[in-house]
mmCIF file of C-alpha atoms in Angstrom:
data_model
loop_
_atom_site.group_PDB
_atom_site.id
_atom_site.type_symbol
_atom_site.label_atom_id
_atom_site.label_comp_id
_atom_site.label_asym_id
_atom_site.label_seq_id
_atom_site.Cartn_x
_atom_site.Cartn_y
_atom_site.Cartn_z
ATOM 1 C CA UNK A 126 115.429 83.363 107.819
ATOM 2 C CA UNK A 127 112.772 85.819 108.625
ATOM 3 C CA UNK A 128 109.391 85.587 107.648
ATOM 4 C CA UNK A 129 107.079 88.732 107.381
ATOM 5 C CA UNK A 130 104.675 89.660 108.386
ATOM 6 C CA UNK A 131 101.096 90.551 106.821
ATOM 7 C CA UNK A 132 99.067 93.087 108.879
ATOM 8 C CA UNK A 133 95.501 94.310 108.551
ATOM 9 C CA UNK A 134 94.505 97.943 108.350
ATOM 10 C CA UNK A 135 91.694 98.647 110.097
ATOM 11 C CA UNK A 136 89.500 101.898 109.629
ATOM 12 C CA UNK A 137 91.329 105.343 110.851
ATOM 13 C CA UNK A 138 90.633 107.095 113.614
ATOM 14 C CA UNK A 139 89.246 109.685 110.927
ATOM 15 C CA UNK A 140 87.065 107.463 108.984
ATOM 16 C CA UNK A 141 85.022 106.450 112.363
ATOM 17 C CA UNK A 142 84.596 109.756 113.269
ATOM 18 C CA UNK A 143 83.322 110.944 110.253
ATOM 19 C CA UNK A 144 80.675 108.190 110.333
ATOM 20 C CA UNK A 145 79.923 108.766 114.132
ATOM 21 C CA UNK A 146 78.519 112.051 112.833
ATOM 22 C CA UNK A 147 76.793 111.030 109.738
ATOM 23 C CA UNK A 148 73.585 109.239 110.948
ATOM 24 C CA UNK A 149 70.539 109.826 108.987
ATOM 25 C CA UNK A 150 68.703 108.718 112.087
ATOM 26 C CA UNK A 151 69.777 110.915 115.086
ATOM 27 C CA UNK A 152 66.362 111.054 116.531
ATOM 28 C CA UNK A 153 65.820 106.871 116.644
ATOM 29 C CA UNK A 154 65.609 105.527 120.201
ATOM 30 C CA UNK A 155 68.312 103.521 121.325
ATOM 31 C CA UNK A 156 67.992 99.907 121.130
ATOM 32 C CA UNK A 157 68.215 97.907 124.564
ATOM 33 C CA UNK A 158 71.851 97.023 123.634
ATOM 34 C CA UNK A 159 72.797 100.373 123.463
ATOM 35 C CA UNK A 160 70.846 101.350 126.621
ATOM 36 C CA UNK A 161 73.274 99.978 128.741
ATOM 37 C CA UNK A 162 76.344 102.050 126.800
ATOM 38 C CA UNK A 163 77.957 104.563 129.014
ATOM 39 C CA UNK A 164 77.126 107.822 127.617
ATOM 40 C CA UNK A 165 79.575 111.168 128.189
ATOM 41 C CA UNK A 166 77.776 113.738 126.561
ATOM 42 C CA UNK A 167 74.318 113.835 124.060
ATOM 43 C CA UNK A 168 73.991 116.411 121.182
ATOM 44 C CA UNK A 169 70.300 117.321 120.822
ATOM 45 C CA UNK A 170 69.369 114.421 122.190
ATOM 46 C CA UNK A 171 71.816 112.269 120.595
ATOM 47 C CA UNK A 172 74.411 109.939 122.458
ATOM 48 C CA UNK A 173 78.306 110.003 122.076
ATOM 49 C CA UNK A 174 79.229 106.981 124.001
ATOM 50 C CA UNK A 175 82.202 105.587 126.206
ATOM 51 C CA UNK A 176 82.723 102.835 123.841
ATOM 52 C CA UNK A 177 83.305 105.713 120.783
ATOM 53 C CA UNK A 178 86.167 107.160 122.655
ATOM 54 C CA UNK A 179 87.885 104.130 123.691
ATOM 55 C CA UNK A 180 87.718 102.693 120.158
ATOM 56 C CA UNK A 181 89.660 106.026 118.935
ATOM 57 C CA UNK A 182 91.900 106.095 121.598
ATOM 58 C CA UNK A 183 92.966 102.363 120.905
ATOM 59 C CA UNK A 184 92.888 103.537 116.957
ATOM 60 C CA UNK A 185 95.719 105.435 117.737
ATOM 61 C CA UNK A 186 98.243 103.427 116.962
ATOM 62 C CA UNK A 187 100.535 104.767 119.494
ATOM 63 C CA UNK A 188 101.144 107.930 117.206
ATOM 64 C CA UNK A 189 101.223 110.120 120.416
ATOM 65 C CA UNK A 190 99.546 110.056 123.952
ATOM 66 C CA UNK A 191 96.049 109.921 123.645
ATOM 67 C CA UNK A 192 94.497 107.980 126.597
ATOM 68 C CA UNK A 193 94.798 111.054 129.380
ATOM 69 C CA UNK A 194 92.156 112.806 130.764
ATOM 70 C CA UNK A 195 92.832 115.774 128.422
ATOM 71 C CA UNK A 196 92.872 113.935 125.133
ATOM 72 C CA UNK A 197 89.563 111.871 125.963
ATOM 73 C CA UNK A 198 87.927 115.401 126.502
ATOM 74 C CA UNK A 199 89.588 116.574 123.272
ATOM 75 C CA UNK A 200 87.804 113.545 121.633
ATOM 76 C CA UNK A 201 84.812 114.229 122.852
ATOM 77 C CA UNK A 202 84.607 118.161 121.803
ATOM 78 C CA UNK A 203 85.474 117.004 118.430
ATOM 79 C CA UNK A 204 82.912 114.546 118.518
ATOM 80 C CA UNK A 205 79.993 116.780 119.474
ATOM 81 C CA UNK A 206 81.396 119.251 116.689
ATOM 82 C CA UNK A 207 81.136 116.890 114.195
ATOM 83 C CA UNK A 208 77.474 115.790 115.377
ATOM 84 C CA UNK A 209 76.385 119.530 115.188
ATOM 85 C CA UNK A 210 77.820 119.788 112.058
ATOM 86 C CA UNK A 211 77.180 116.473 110.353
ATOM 87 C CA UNK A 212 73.250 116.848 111.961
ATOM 88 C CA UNK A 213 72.997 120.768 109.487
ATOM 89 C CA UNK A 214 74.677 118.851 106.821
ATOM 90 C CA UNK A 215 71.544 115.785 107.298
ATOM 91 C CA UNK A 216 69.078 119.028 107.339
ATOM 92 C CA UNK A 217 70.295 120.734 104.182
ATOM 93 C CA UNK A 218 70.381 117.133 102.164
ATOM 94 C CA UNK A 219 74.179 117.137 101.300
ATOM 95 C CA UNK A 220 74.012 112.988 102.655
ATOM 96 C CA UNK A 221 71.647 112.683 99.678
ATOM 97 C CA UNK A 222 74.191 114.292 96.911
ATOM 98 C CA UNK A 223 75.852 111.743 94.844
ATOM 99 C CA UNK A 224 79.312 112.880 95.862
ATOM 100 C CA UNK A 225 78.672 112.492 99.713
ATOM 101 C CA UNK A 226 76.610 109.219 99.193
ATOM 102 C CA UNK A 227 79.053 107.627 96.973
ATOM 103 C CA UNK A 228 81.763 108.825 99.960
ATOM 104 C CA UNK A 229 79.655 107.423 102.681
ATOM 105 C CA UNK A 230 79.345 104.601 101.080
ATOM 106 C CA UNK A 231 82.752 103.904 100.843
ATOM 107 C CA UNK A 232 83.134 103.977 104.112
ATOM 108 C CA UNK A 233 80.755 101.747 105.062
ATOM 109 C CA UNK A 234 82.415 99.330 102.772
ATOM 110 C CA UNK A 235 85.873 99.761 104.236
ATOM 111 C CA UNK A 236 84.365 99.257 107.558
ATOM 112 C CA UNK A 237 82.240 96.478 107.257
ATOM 113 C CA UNK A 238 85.182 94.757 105.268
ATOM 114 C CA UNK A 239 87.398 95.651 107.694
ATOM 115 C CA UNK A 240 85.106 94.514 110.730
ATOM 116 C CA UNK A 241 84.646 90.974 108.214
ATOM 117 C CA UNK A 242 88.717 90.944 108.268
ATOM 118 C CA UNK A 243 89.312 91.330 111.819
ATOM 119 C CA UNK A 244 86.820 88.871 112.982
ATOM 120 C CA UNK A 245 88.082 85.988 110.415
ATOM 121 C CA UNK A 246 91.475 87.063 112.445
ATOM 122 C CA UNK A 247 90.166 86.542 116.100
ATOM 123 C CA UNK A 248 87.611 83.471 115.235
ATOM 124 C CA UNK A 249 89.491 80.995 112.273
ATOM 125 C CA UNK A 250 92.584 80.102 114.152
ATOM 126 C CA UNK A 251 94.697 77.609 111.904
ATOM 127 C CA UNK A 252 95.318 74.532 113.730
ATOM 128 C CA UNK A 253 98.774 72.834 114.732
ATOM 129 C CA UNK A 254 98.583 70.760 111.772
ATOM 130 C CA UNK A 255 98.100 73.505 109.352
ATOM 131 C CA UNK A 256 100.979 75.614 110.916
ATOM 132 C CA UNK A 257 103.399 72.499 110.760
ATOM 133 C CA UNK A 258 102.663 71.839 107.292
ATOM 134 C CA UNK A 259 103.610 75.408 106.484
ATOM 135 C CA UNK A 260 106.467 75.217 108.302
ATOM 136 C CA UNK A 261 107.506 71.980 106.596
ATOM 137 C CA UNK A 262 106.935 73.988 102.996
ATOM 138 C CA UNK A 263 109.008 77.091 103.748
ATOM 139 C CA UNK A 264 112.135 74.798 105.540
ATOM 140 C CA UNK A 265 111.822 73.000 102.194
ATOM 141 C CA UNK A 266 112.327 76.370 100.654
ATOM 142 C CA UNK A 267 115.331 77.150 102.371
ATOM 143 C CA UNK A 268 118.091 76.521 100.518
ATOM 144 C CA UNK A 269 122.099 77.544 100.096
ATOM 145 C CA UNK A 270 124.912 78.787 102.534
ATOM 146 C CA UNK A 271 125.508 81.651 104.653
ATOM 147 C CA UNK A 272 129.000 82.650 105.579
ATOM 148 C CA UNK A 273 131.032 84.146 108.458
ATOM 149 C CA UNK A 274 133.796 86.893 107.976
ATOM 150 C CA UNK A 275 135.880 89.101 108.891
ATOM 151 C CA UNK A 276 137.140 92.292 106.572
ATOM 152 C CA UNK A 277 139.009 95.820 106.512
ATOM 153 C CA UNK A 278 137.675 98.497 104.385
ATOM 154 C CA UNK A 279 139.862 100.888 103.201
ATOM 155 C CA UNK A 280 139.422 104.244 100.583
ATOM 156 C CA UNK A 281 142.310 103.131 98.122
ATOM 157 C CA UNK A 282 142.938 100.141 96.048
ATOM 158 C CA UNK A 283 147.111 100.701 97.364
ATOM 159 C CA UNK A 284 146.238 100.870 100.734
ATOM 160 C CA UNK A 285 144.620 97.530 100.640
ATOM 161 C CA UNK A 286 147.166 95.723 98.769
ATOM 162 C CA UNK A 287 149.579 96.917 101.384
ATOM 163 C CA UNK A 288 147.348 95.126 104.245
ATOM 164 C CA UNK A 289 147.509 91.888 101.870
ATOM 165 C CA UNK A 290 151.146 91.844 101.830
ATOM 166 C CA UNK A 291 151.299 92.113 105.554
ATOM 167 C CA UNK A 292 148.694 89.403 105.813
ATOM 168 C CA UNK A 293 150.665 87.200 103.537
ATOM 169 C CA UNK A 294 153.528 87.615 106.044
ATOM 170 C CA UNK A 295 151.230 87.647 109.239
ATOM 171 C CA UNK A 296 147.830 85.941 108.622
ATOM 172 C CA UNK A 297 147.278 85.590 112.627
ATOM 173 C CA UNK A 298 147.072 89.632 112.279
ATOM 174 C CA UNK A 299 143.950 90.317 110.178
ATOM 175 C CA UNK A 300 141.911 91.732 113.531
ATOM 176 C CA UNK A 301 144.747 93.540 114.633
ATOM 177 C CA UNK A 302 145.203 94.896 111.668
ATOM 178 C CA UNK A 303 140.628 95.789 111.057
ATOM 179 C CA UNK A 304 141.093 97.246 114.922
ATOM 180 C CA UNK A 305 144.060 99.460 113.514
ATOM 181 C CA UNK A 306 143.159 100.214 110.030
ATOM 182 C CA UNK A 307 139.535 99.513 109.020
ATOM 183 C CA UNK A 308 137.396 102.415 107.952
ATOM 184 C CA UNK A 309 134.033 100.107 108.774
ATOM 185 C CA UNK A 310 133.012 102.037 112.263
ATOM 186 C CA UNK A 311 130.609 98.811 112.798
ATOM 187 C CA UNK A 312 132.845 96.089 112.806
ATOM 188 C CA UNK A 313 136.312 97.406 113.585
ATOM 189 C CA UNK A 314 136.280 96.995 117.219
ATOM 190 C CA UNK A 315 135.513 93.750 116.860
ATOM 191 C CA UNK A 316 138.199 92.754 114.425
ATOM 192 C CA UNK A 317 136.725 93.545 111.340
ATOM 193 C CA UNK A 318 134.266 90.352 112.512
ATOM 194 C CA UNK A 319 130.987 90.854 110.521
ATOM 195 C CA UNK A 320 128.789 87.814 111.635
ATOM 196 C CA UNK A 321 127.310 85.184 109.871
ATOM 197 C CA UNK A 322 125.255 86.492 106.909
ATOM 198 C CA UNK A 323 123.578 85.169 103.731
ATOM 199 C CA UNK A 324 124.892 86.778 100.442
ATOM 200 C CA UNK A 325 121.918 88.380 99.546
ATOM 201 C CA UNK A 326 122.309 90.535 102.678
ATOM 202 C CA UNK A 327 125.773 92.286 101.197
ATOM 203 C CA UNK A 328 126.609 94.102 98.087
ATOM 204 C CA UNK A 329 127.472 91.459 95.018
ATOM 205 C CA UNK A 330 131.006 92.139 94.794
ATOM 206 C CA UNK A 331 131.498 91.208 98.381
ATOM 207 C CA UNK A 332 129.446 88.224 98.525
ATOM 208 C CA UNK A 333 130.575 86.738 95.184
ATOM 209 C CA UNK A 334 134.437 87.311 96.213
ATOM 210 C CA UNK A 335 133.334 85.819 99.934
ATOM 211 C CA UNK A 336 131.685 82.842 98.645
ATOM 212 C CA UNK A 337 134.816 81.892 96.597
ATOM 213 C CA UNK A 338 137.470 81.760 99.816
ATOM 214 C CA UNK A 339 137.897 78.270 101.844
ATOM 215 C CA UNK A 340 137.711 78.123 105.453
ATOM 216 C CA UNK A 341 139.964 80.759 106.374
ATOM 217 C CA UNK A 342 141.503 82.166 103.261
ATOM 218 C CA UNK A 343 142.283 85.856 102.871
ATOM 219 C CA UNK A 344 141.546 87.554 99.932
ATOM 220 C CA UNK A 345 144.484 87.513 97.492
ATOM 221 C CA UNK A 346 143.016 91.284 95.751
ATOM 222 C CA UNK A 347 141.583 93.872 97.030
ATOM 223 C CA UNK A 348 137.001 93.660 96.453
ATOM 224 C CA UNK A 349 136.261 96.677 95.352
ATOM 225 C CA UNK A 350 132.584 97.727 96.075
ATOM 226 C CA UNK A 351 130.431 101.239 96.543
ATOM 227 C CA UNK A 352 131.871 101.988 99.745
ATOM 228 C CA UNK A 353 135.493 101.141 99.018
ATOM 229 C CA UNK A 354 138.602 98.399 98.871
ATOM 230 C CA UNK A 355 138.054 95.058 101.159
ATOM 231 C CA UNK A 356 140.251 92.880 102.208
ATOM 232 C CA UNK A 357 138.054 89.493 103.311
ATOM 233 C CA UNK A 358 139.004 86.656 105.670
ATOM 234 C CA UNK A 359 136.495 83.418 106.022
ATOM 235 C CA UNK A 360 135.911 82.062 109.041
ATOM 236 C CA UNK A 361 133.380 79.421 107.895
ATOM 237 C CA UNK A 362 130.705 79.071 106.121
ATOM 238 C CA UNK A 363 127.543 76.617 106.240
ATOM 239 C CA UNK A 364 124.472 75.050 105.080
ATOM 240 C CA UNK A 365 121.385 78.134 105.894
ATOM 241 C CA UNK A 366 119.430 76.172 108.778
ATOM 242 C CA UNK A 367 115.500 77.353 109.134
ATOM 243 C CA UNK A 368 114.535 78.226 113.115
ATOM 244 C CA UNK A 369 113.104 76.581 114.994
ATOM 245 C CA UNK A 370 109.344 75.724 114.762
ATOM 246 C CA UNK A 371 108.531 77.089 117.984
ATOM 247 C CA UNK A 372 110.390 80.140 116.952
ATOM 248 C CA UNK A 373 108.571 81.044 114.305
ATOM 249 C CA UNK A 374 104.673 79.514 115.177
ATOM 250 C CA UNK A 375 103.355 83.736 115.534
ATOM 251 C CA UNK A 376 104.415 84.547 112.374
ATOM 252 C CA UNK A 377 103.382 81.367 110.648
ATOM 253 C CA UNK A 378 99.701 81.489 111.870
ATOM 254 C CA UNK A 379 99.897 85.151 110.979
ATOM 255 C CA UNK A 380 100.865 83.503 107.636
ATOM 256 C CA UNK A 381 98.714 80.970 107.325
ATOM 257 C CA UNK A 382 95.453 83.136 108.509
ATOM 258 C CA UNK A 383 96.526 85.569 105.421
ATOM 259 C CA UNK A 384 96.644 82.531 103.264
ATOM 260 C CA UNK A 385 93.311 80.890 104.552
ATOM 261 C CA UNK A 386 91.465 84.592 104.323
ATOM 262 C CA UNK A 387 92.691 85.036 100.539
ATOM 263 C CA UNK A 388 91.043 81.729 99.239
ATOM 264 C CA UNK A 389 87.957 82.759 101.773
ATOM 265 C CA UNK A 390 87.716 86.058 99.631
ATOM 266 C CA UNK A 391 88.307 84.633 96.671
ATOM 267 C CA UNK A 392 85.581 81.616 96.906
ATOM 268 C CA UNK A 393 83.309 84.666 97.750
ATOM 269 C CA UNK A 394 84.157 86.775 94.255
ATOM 270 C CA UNK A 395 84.080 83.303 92.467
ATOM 271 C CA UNK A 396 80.483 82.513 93.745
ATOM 272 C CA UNK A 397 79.390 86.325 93.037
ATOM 273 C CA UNK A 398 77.817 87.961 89.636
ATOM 274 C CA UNK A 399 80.120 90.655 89.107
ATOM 275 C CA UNK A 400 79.472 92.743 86.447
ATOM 276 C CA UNK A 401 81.875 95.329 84.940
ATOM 277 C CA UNK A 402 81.075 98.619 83.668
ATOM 278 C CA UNK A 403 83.360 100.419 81.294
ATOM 279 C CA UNK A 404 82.929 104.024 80.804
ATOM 280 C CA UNK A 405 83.524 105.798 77.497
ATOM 281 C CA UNK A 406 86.857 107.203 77.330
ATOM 282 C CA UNK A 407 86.998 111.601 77.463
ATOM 283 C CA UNK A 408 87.586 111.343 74.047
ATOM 284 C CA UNK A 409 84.117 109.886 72.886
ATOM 285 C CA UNK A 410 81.730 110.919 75.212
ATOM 286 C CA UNK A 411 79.271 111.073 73.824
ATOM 287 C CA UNK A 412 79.602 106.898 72.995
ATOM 288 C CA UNK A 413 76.932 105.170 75.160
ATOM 289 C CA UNK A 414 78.494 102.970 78.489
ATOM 290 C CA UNK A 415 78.873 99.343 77.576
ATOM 291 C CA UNK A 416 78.499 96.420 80.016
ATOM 292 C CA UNK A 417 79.811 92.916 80.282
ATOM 293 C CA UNK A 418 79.033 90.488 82.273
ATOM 294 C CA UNK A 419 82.745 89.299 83.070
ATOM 295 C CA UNK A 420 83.211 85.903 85.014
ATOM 296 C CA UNK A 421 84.918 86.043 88.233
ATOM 297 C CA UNK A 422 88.446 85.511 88.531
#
């Protein structure tokens, strides 16, 4: 069993950039918490700080070497470009048009929210009683077999009924035979051994036709599926066992922090006044905008 996992996205690289250039307020002085920033270059007086770069170089995301001396400077010219031209863009009024306010303000949404999300993350840790009782509810979950087999795979429905009738003489020779014969590059060398694996892992065919055999029966016809003619041997089969707890605790406070944060979010829209707008469609514009005050779900 695997359980996945739920990641945050945090604001791009992109998005903070574009806000690092779009401050209405260039000219403030800095306050005495941002005195003590390390500054690498000022544009007209304003600062681009230590901490900017850093934060984009960790934003990376590992998409290709970015922390070297020649990729911090790249930041940094990019940076001051941006301030030049975001600081002609404050002068000529474009933050004030509705499509670059409405934009901005986007982004300040998406980073505040994202700045709420992260800190939930680091500060509401679920306890070991929380992640236990989690764990107790998915192992309750798990349910049915998983099965361990060998097989040959073969392109024609006649080759593989030849390989039964020399099983039927010679059952001892099924790896021998997946070594000499088995068009399955992955498991050939191995004896045609496949692993243990749940059915919902394989195509139907081979799963239904595997889950009928006893403890190691061969396959009396050939399973045909998408990628040819199988002959199946079972090794064993049994009950799917969850991991262990310790095994699993990341993922299940990972789990359990998505969990927590959704009824967080949603106790927040259930307490708010949210009130929907709809818009006239294109075909009757010129119908007036109605609003209704629609109860939080």
């Amino acid at each position: 069993m695997q359980l996945s996992k739920h990641r945050i996205l945090l604001a791009s690289a992109a998005t903070l950039l574009v806000l690092s250039g779009c401050n209405a307020d260039q000219d403030a002085k800095p306050t005495a918490a941002a005195s003590t920033e390390v500054i690498v270059a000022t544009v007209n007086g304003a600062p681009i700080n230590k901490s900017s770069i850093d934060m984009i170089v960790n934003e990376s995301n590992g998409q290709q070497p970015v922390n070297t001396p020649e990729a911090r400077e790249a930041i940094v010219n990019q940076l001051i470009i941006q301030t030049l031209i975001a600081d002609e863009a404050i002068k000529q009024g474009l933050d004030k048009t509705p499509a670059v306010a409405d934009q901005l303000n986007v982004l300040k949404l998406s980073v505040l929210s994202n700045a709420y999300i992260q800190n939930y993350l680091d500060t509401q840790k679920p306890s070991d009683d929380e992640l236990k009782a989690e764990y107790e509810r998915i192992k309750a979950a798990v349910v049915g077999s998983e099965y361990h087999a060998r097989h040959i795979l073969v392109e024609s429905e006649s080759d593989a009924q030849a390989i039964i009738a020399e099983l039927k003489k010679n059952p001892g020779s099924f790896a021998k035979l997946a070594e000499e014969k088995s068009l399955d590059t992955g498991s050939k060398a191995n004896g045609g051994d496949l692993g243990w694996f749940d059915l919902s892992s394989m195509v139907p065919e081979f799963g239904n036709a595997a889950a009928k055999l006893e403890k190691g029966q061969i396959s009396q016809a050939p399973v045909k599926t998408e990628y040819g003619y199988h002959i199946i041997q079972l090794e064993d089969s049994r009950p799917i066992q969850a991991p262990p707890f310790d095994e699993v605790k990341s993922h299940l406070v990972e789990a359990v922090q998505q969990k927590n944060l959704k009824t967080q979010v949603e106790d927040l829209k259930a307490k708010a006044k949210i009130v929907m707008t709809e818009t006239p469609a294109p075909t009757s514009a010129s119908a007036p905008a109605t609003t209704a005050e629609t109860p939080a779900k």
